[in-house]
Coordinates of C-alpha atoms in Angstrom, one line a residue:
X97 CA -21.1 -17.9 4.1
X98 CA -19.3 -14.7 4.9
X99 CA -15.6 -15.2 5.6
X100 CA -13.5 -12.8 7.7
X101 CA -10.3 -13.4 5.7
X102 CA -8.2 -11.1 7.7
X103 CA -9.1 -12.7 11.0
X104 CA -8.5 -16.2 9.7
X105 CA -5.1 -15.1 8.4
X106 CA -4.1 -13.3 11.6
X107 CA -5.0 -16.3 13.7
X108 CA -2.8 -18.7 11.6
X109 CA 0.1 -16.5 10.5
X110 CA 2.6 -17.8 13.0
X111 CA 2.2 -21.3 11.6
X112 CA 2.6 -20.0 8.1
X113 CA 5.8 -18.3 9.0
X114 CA 7.2 -21.5 10.5
X115 CA 6.3 -23.5 7.4
X116 CA 7.7 -20.8 5.1
X117 CA 10.9 -20.7 7.0
X118 CA 11.4 -24.5 6.3
X119 CA 11.3 -23.8 2.6
X120 CA 13.4 -20.6 2.8
X121 CA 16.2 -22.5 4.4
X122 CA 16.7 -24.7 1.3
X123 CA 19.4 -23.2 -1.0
X124 CA 17.4 -24.0 -4.1
X125 CA 19.8 -22.5 -6.6
X126 CA 20.1 -24.5 -9.9
X127 CA 22.9 -27.0 -9.6
X128 CA 24.4 -29.9 -11.6
X129 CA 21.9 -32.2 -13.1
X130 CA 21.7 -35.6 -11.3
X131 CA 19.5 -38.6 -11.3
X132 CA 16.0 -37.7 -10.0
X133 CA 17.2 -34.0 -9.8
X134 CA 17.3 -32.5 -13.3
X135 CA 18.0 -29.0 -12.0
X136 CA 20.3 -30.0 -9.1
X137 CA 19.8 -31.1 -5.5
X138 CA 18.7 -27.7 -4.1
X139 CA 15.6 -27.3 -6.2
X140 CA 14.6 -30.9 -5.7
X141 CA 15.0 -30.7 -1.9
X142 CA 12.8 -27.6 -1.9
X143 CA 10.2 -29.4 -3.9
X144 CA 10.2 -32.4 -1.6
X145 CA 10.0 -30.1 1.4
X146 CA 6.9 -28.4 0.0
X147 CA 5.2 -31.6 -1.0
X148 CA 5.7 -32.9 2.6
X149 CA 4.0 -29.7 3.9
X150 CA 1.2 -30.0 1.4
X151 CA 0.5 -33.6 2.5
X152 CA 0.2 -32.5 6.2
X153 CA -2.3 -29.9 5.0
X154 CA -4.4 -32.8 3.5
X155 CA -3.9 -32.2 -0.2
X156 CA -3.3 -34.8 -2.9
X157 CA 0.3 -34.3 -4.1
X158 CA 2.5 -35.5 -6.9
X159 CA 5.9 -34.8 -8.4
X160 CA 6.0 -34.9 -12.2
X161 CA 9.3 -35.9 -13.9
X162 CA 11.3 -34.9 -10.8
X163 CA 10.8 -31.3 -12.0
X164 CA 7.4 -30.0 -10.9
X165 CA 5.1 -30.8 -8.0
X166 CA 1.5 -30.0 -7.2
X167 CA -0.9 -29.9 -4.3
X168 CA -4.5 -30.5 -5.4
X169 CA -7.9 -29.9 -3.9
X170 CA -10.6 -31.7 -5.9
X171 CA -10.7 -34.7 -8.3
X172 CA -11.7 -33.4 -11.7
X173 CA -9.3 -33.6 -14.6
X174 CA -9.9 -29.9 -15.5
X175 CA -8.4 -27.6 -12.9
X176 CA -7.6 -24.1 -12.0
X177 CA -3.8 -23.6 -11.7
X178 CA -1.8 -21.4 -9.5
X179 CA 1.8 -21.7 -10.8
X180 CA 4.9 -20.5 -8.9
X181 CA 8.5 -21.6 -8.5
X182 CA 10.8 -22.7 -5.7
X183 CA 14.1 -22.2 -7.4
X184 CA 16.0 -18.9 -6.7
X185 CA 18.9 -17.0 -8.1
X186 CA 22.3 -17.2 -6.2
X187 CA 22.5 -15.1 -3.1
X188 CA 25.5 -13.0 -4.2
X189 CA 27.4 -10.9 -1.8
X190 CA 26.6 -8.0 0.5
X191 CA 23.7 -9.4 2.6
X192 CA 22.9 -8.0 6.0
X193 CA 20.7 -11.0 6.8
X194 CA 21.3 -14.7 6.2
X195 CA 20.1 -15.2 2.6
X196 CA 18.7 -18.7 3.2
X197 CA 16.6 -18.2 6.3
X198 CA 13.4 -16.2 7.0
X199 CA 14.6 -13.2 9.0
X200 CA 12.4 -10.4 10.3
X201 CA 13.2 -6.8 11.4
X202 CA 10.8 -3.9 11.9
X203 CA 7.8 -5.7 10.3
X204 CA 9.8 -6.7 7.2
X205 CA 10.9 -10.2 6.2
X206 CA 14.2 -10.8 4.5
X207 CA 15.6 -13.8 2.6
X208 CA 16.3 -15.1 -0.9
X209 CA 13.0 -16.0 -2.4
X210 CA 10.7 -14.1 0.1
X211 CA 9.4 -12.1 -2.9
X212 CA 10.6 -14.2 -5.8
X213 CA 8.9 -16.6 -5.4
X214 CA 8.8 -18.7 -2.3
X215 CA 6.9 -16.2 -0.2
X216 CA 4.0 -15.7 -2.6
X217 CA 3.5 -19.2 -3.8
X218 CA 3.7 -20.6 -0.2
X219 CA 1.1 -17.9 0.7
X220 CA -1.2 -19.4 -2.0
X221 CA -0.6 -22.9 -0.6
X222 CA -1.3 -22.0 3.0
X223 CA -4.2 -19.8 2.0
X224 CA -5.7 -22.7 0.1
X225 CA -5.2 -24.8 3.2
X226 CA -7.2 -22.3 5.2
X227 CA -10.0 -22.4 2.7
X228 CA -10.0 -26.2 2.7
X229 CA -10.1 -26.3 6.5
X230 CA -13.4 -24.3 6.3
X231 CA -15.0 -27.2 4.4
X232 CA -16.4 -24.9 1.7
X233 CA -18.8 -26.3 -1.0
X234 CA -16.5 -25.6 -4.0
X235 CA -17.3 -26.8 -7.5
X236 CA -13.9 -26.9 -9.3
X237 CA -10.6 -28.6 -8.8
X238 CA -7.5 -26.4 -8.1
X239 CA -3.8 -27.1 -8.1
X240 CA -1.0 -25.2 -6.6
X241 CA 1.9 -26.0 -9.0
X242 CA 5.5 -25.7 -7.9
X243 CA 8.2 -25.4 -10.5
X244 CA 12.0 -25.7 -10.0
X245 CA 13.6 -24.0 -13.0
X246 CA 11.9 -20.7 -13.6
X247 CA 15.0 -18.6 -13.0
X248 CA 17.1 -20.6 -15.5
X249 CA 14.8 -20.9 -18.5
X250 CA 11.6 -22.7 -17.4
X251 CA 12.8 -26.0 -18.7
X252 CA 10.6 -27.6 -16.0
X253 CA 7.3 -26.7 -17.7
X254 CA 7.7 -28.9 -20.8
X255 CA 8.5 -31.8 -18.4
X256 CA 5.2 -31.1 -16.5
X257 CA 3.0 -30.6 -19.6
X258 CA 4.3 -33.8 -21.2
X259 CA 2.5 -35.7 -18.4
X260 CA -0.2 -33.4 -17.2
X261 CA -2.9 -31.2 -18.9
X262 CA -2.6 -27.4 -18.7
X263 CA -5.0 -25.6 -16.4
X264 CA -8.2 -24.3 -17.8
X265 CA -7.3 -20.9 -16.2
X266 CA -5.0 -19.7 -13.5
X267 CA -2.4 -17.3 -12.5
X268 CA 1.2 -17.1 -11.4
X269 CA 2.0 -15.0 -8.3
X270 CA 5.4 -13.9 -9.7
X271 CA 5.1 -10.5 -11.1
X272 CA 3.1 -7.4 -10.1
X273 CA -0.4 -6.1 -9.6
X274 CA -2.9 -5.7 -11.1
X275 CA -3.5 -8.5 -13.6
X276 CA -0.7 -8.7 -16.2
X277 CA -2.2 -9.7 -19.5
X278 CA 0.9 -9.2 -21.7
X279 CA 4.6 -9.8 -21.4
X280 CA 7.2 -8.2 -23.6
X281 CA 9.4 -10.2 -25.9
X282 CA 13.0 -10.9 -24.6
X283 CA 16.1 -11.3 -26.7
X284 CA 19.7 -11.6 -25.5
X285 CA 22.5 -10.7 -27.9
X286 CA 26.2 -11.3 -27.9
X287 CA 28.3 -8.7 -29.8
X288 CA 31.7 -10.0 -30.7
X289 CA 34.2 -7.3 -31.8
X290 CA 37.6 -8.4 -33.2
X291 CA 41.0 -6.7 -32.4
X292 CA 44.6 -7.3 -33.4
X293 CA 46.1 -9.8 -31.0
X294 CA 48.8 -7.3 -29.8
X295 CA 46.1 -4.7 -28.9
X296 CA 44.3 -7.0 -26.5
X297 CA 47.6 -7.8 -24.8
X298 CA 47.1 -4.5 -22.9
X299 CA 43.9 -5.8 -21.3
X300 CA 43.5 -8.7 -18.8
X301 CA 40.3 -10.6 -18.0
X302 CA 37.2 -8.8 -16.8
X303 CA 36.4 -9.9 -13.2
X304 CA 33.1 -9.5 -11.5
X305 CA 29.6 -10.9 -10.8
X306 CA 28.1 -10.9 -14.3
X307 CA 24.9 -12.7 -15.1
X308 CA 21.8 -12.1 -17.3
X309 CA 19.4 -11.8 -14.4
X310 CA 20.9 -8.5 -12.9
X311 CA 22.7 -5.3 -13.6
X312 CA 26.4 -6.0 -12.7
X313 CA 27.5 -4.0 -9.7
X314 CA 31.2 -4.8 -9.5
X315 CA 33.8 -5.1 -12.3
X316 CA 37.5 -4.9 -12.7
X317 CA 40.1 -5.3 -15.4
X318 CA 43.9 -5.1 -15.5
X319 CA 45.2 -2.6 -18.1
X320 CA 48.9 -2.5 -18.7
X321 CA 49.5 -4.1 -15.3
X322 CA 47.3 -1.8 -13.3
X323 CA 43.8 -2.8 -12.0
X324 CA 40.9 -0.6 -12.9
X325 CA 37.9 -1.3 -10.7
X326 CA 34.4 0.2 -10.4
X327 CA 31.5 -0.4 -8.1
X328 CA 27.9 0.2 -9.2
X329 CA 24.5 -0.8 -7.9
X330 CA 22.8 -4.1 -8.5
X331 CA 19.2 -4.2 -9.9
X332 CA 17.1 -6.8 -11.8
X333 CA 18.0 -6.8 -15.5
X334 CA 14.4 -5.8 -16.3
X335 CA 14.7 -2.6 -14.3
X336 CA 18.1 -1.2 -15.4
X337 CA 17.2 2.3 -14.5
X338 CA 17.2 1.3 -10.8
X339 CA 20.8 0.2 -10.9
X340 CA 24.3 1.6 -11.8
X341 CA 25.8 -0.6 -14.4
X342 CA 29.4 -1.6 -13.7
X343 CA 30.1 -2.2 -17.4
X344 CA 29.3 1.3 -18.5
X345 CA 30.9 2.7 -15.3
X346 CA 34.1 0.9 -16.2
X347 CA 34.0 2.3 -19.8
X348 CA 33.5 5.8 -18.4
X349 CA 36.5 5.4 -16.1
X350 CA 38.7 4.0 -18.8
X351 CA 37.8 6.8 -21.1
X352 CA 38.2 9.6 -18.5
X353 CA 41.6 8.3 -17.5
X354 CA 42.6 7.8 -21.2
X355 CA 44.0 4.4 -20.5
X356 CA 43.6 3.1 -24.0
X357 CA 44.2 4.3 -27.5
X358 CA 43.4 3.5 -31.1
X359 CA 40.6 1.0 -31.8
X360 CA 40.3 -0.1 -28.2
X361 CA 39.7 3.5 -27.2
X362 CA 37.1 3.8 -29.9
X363 CA 35.4 0.6 -28.6
X364 CA 35.1 1.9 -25.0
X365 CA 33.9 5.3 -26.2
X366 CA 31.2 3.5 -28.3
X367 CA 30.2 1.5 -25.2
X368 CA 29.9 4.6 -23.1
X369 CA 28.2 6.7 -25.7
X370 CA 25.7 3.9 -26.7
X371 CA 24.8 2.5 -23.3
X372 CA 25.7 4.6 -20.3
X373 CA 22.4 5.7 -18.7
X374 CA 20.6 5.0 -21.9
X375 CA 18.2 2.3 -20.8
X376 CA 15.7 2.6 -23.6
X377 CA 17.8 1.8 -26.6
X378 CA 18.2 5.4 -27.7
X379 CA 22.0 5.0 -28.0
X380 CA 21.7 2.0 -30.3
X381 CA 18.8 3.1 -32.6
X382 CA 16.4 0.7 -31.0
X383 CA 14.2 3.0 -29.0
X384 CA 10.9 1.3 -29.9
X385 CA 7.8 1.9 -27.8
X386 CA 4.0 1.3 -27.9
X387 CA 1.0 2.3 -26.0
X388 CA 0.3 -1.0 -24.3
X389 CA 3.8 -1.9 -23.1
X390 CA 5.8 1.3 -23.2
X391 CA 9.5 1.6 -24.0
X392 CA 12.0 -1.0 -25.0
X393 CA 14.6 -1.7 -22.3
X394 CA 18.3 -2.7 -22.7
X395 CA 20.7 -3.9 -20.1
X396 CA 24.4 -4.7 -20.8
X397 CA 25.1 -7.6 -18.4
X398 CA 28.4 -9.2 -19.4
X399 CA 31.7 -8.0 -20.8
X400 CA 34.4 -10.6 -21.5
X401 CA 37.6 -11.1 -23.3
X402 CA 37.5 -14.1 -25.7
X403 CA 40.7 -14.7 -27.6
X404 CA 41.3 -11.7 -29.9
X405 CA 37.7 -10.5 -29.4
X406 CA 35.7 -8.5 -26.8
X407 CA 32.3 -10.0 -26.1
X408 CA 29.4 -7.7 -24.9
X409 CA 26.1 -9.3 -24.0
X410 CA 22.8 -7.3 -23.9
X411 CA 19.4 -8.3 -22.5
X412 CA 16.6 -6.5 -24.4
X413 CA 12.9 -6.4 -23.5
X414 CA 10.9 -5.1 -26.5
X415 CA 7.3 -4.0 -26.8
X416 CA 4.6 -6.4 -27.7
X417 CA 3.9 -4.7 -31.0
X418 CA 7.6 -5.0 -32.1
X419 CA 9.3 -8.1 -33.5
X420 CA 12.7 -9.5 -32.7
X421 CA 13.7 -9.1 -36.4
X422 CA 13.0 -5.4 -36.2
X423 CA 15.2 -5.0 -33.2
X424 CA 18.0 -7.0 -34.8
X425 CA 17.9 -5.1 -38.0
X426 CA 18.1 -1.7 -36.2
X427 CA 20.8 -2.8 -33.8
X428 CA 23.1 -4.1 -36.6
X429 CA 23.4 -0.6 -37.9
X430 CA 24.9 0.7 -34.6
X431 CA 27.7 -1.7 -33.8
X432 CA 31.4 -1.2 -33.8
X433 CA 33.2 -2.0 -37.1
X434 CA 33.4 -5.7 -38.1
X435 CA 31.3 -6.8 -35.1
X436 CA 29.2 -9.9 -35.3
X437 CA 25.8 -10.0 -33.7
X438 CA 24.2 -13.3 -32.5
X439 CA 21.1 -14.2 -30.5
X440 CA 21.9 -16.3 -27.4
X441 CA 18.4 -16.3 -25.9
X442 CA 15.0 -15.5 -27.1
X443 CA 11.5 -15.6 -25.5
X444 CA 8.6 -14.4 -27.6
X445 CA 6.1 -12.0 -26.1
X446 CA 2.8 -13.3 -24.7
X447 CA -0.8 -12.1 -24.6
X448 CA -3.9 -13.1 -22.8
X449 CA -7.3 -11.5 -23.7
X450 CA -7.6 -8.7 -21.2
X451 CA -11.4 -8.7 -21.5
X452 CA -11.7 -12.4 -20.4
X453 CA -14.2 -12.8 -17.6
X454 CA -11.6 -14.5 -15.3
X455 CA -9.3 -11.6 -15.8
X456 CA -12.2 -9.3 -14.9
X457 CA -12.8 -11.3 -11.7
X458 CA -9.2 -11.0 -10.6
X459 CA -9.2 -7.3 -11.3
X460 CA -12.3 -6.8 -9.3
X461 CA -10.9 -8.7 -6.3
X462 CA -7.7 -6.6 -6.4
X463 CA -9.8 -3.4 -6.5
X464 CA -12.1 -4.5 -3.7
X465 CA -9.2 -5.4 -1.4
X466 CA -6.8 -2.6 -2.1
X467 CA -9.2 0.2 -3.4
X468 CA -6.6 0.7 -6.2
X469 CA -7.1 0.8 -10.0
X470 CA -7.3 -2.8 -11.3
X471 CA -7.0 -2.1 -15.0
X472 CA -4.9 -4.9 -16.5
X473 CA -1.3 -4.1 -17.5
X474 CA 1.8 -5.5 -19.3
X475 CA 5.3 -6.2 -17.9
X476 CA 8.9 -6.2 -18.9
X477 CA 9.5 -9.4 -16.9
X478 CA 9.2 -13.0 -17.9
X479 CA 7.0 -15.4 -15.9
X480 CA 5.5 -18.9 -16.3
X481 CA 2.6 -17.2 -18.1
X482 CA 4.8 -17.4 -21.3
X483 CA 5.1 -21.2 -21.0
X484 CA 1.9 -22.4 -19.3
X485 CA -1.2 -22.0 -21.4
X486 CA -4.2 -20.1 -20.0
X487 CA -2.6 -18.3 -17.1
X488 CA -1.8 -14.7 -16.4
X489 CA 0.5 -13.1 -13.9
X490 CA -1.1 -11.6 -10.8
X491 CA 1.0 -10.0 -8.0
X492 CA 2.8 -10.1 -5.6
X493 CA 4.4 -6.6 -6.0
X494 CA 2.1 -3.6 -5.5
X495 CA 2.4 -0.4 -7.6
X496 CA 5.7 1.4 -6.9
X497 CA 7.5 -1.7 -5.7
X498 CA 10.2 -2.5 -8.2
X499 CA 13.7 -3.7 -8.2
X500 CA 13.6 -5.8 -5.0
X501 CA 13.9 -9.4 -6.4
X502 CA 17.4 -10.7 -7.2
X503 CA 19.0 -8.1 -5.0
X504 CA 20.9 -8.4 -1.7
X505 CA 18.6 -8.4 1.3
X506 CA 15.6 -9.3 -0.8
X507 CA 12.6 -8.4 1.3
X508 CA 8.8 -8.3 1.6
X509 CA 6.9 -6.3 4.2
X510 CA 4.8 -8.5 6.6
X511 CA 1.7 -6.4 5.8
X512 CA 2.2 -7.0 2.1
X513 CA 2.8 -10.8 2.5
X514 CA -0.4 -11.1 4.5
X515 CA -2.3 -8.8 2.1
X516 CA -1.2 -11.1 -0.7
X517 CA -2.5 -14.1 1.1
X518 CA -5.9 -12.4 1.4
X519 CA -6.0 -11.4 -2.3
X520 CA -5.0 -14.9 -3.3
X521 CA -7.5 -16.6 -1.0
X522 CA -10.3 -14.5 -2.4
X523 CA -9.1 -15.1 -6.0
X524 CA -8.8 -18.9 -5.6
X525 CA -12.2 -19.1 -4.0
X526 CA -13.8 -17.0 -6.7
X527 CA -12.3 -19.2 -9.4
X528 CA -13.4 -22.5 -7.9
X529 CA -16.8 -21.6 -6.6

């Protein structure tokens, strides 16, 4: 049977947009844990909304431990898994469009989660519906799996795997093309540097939107009664070169205006010298790299005053051939005097055999549809592929598309959203035939 995927998608796209809008309207940011909602009400409501849609599509559905849901086609215990997430990062400020609504302008969709990850995972669900409606003679069971805590540590996956088997193979549509077979290790450090109490009396609290998922773009501090403020450019923390980091901008401004002296001055000079526009660890002696995954990346994401100490937090993505211990050992040699280094978050790197037949199948589908090189790659990001056995990352961003997720006016072009649906439909059909 020959399927005209593009015609089928075009004929049904308006229904898809209506269904996607229902899910986009849910503010599924992690909230306070509650009974039946371990990651807050927003993610749980989003999950229930999607399960209701999946039931109308005719799929078997279930919610596991109030954390993860799935829509299933087939009855076998062994299944192909497509694993995405419905939780999103907070909207932040500076939006042109309503963040929790599907908006469209000039053939481009906007909204929190349109790219990361509601748009792609819903395109998989709707695409599978279109395949199911064709009554195709498929041989394998497939599940579209919906998580609710990917953005805050993926604590949902152990809750799912405690009750359900892992897929025999699958993918997560939450990264980039082509197939991503390896993900770098991630380690977040806190550097605590002590000062005499009377020295820090000159400095107030640091005020701004600081979180580990993005490059901070606005930061201020009161020094000797006068506010010093800088405005940078927000970007995902795994793409620091696309942003302008407010922490290093603030250090540069303090240094240029000679607002501090003594050990405080030395600290901010160190901060500027070590980190301003030095995204690959060259200012801290940790500029590791390898052929498969490229250069280490470092992002300062939080600067705080804690008692008589200044706290600087760094997010580091290191190459797959490097260990966390090697990074730590090198970093310790380049800290301010008497500073204490501690790990506040760690995620080991992950690998999947890039010569696996299923990886080859996904690569070929990508090449056939896009006419682009499908050679498998690695990533600086962190996806469910680190936590769910037997899956790889596959899309949705095409080469050259970077730094869109987690930003204001998160977007995805209509053409790309529909092209993703075609790729995912072809991929799912190939894996279950």
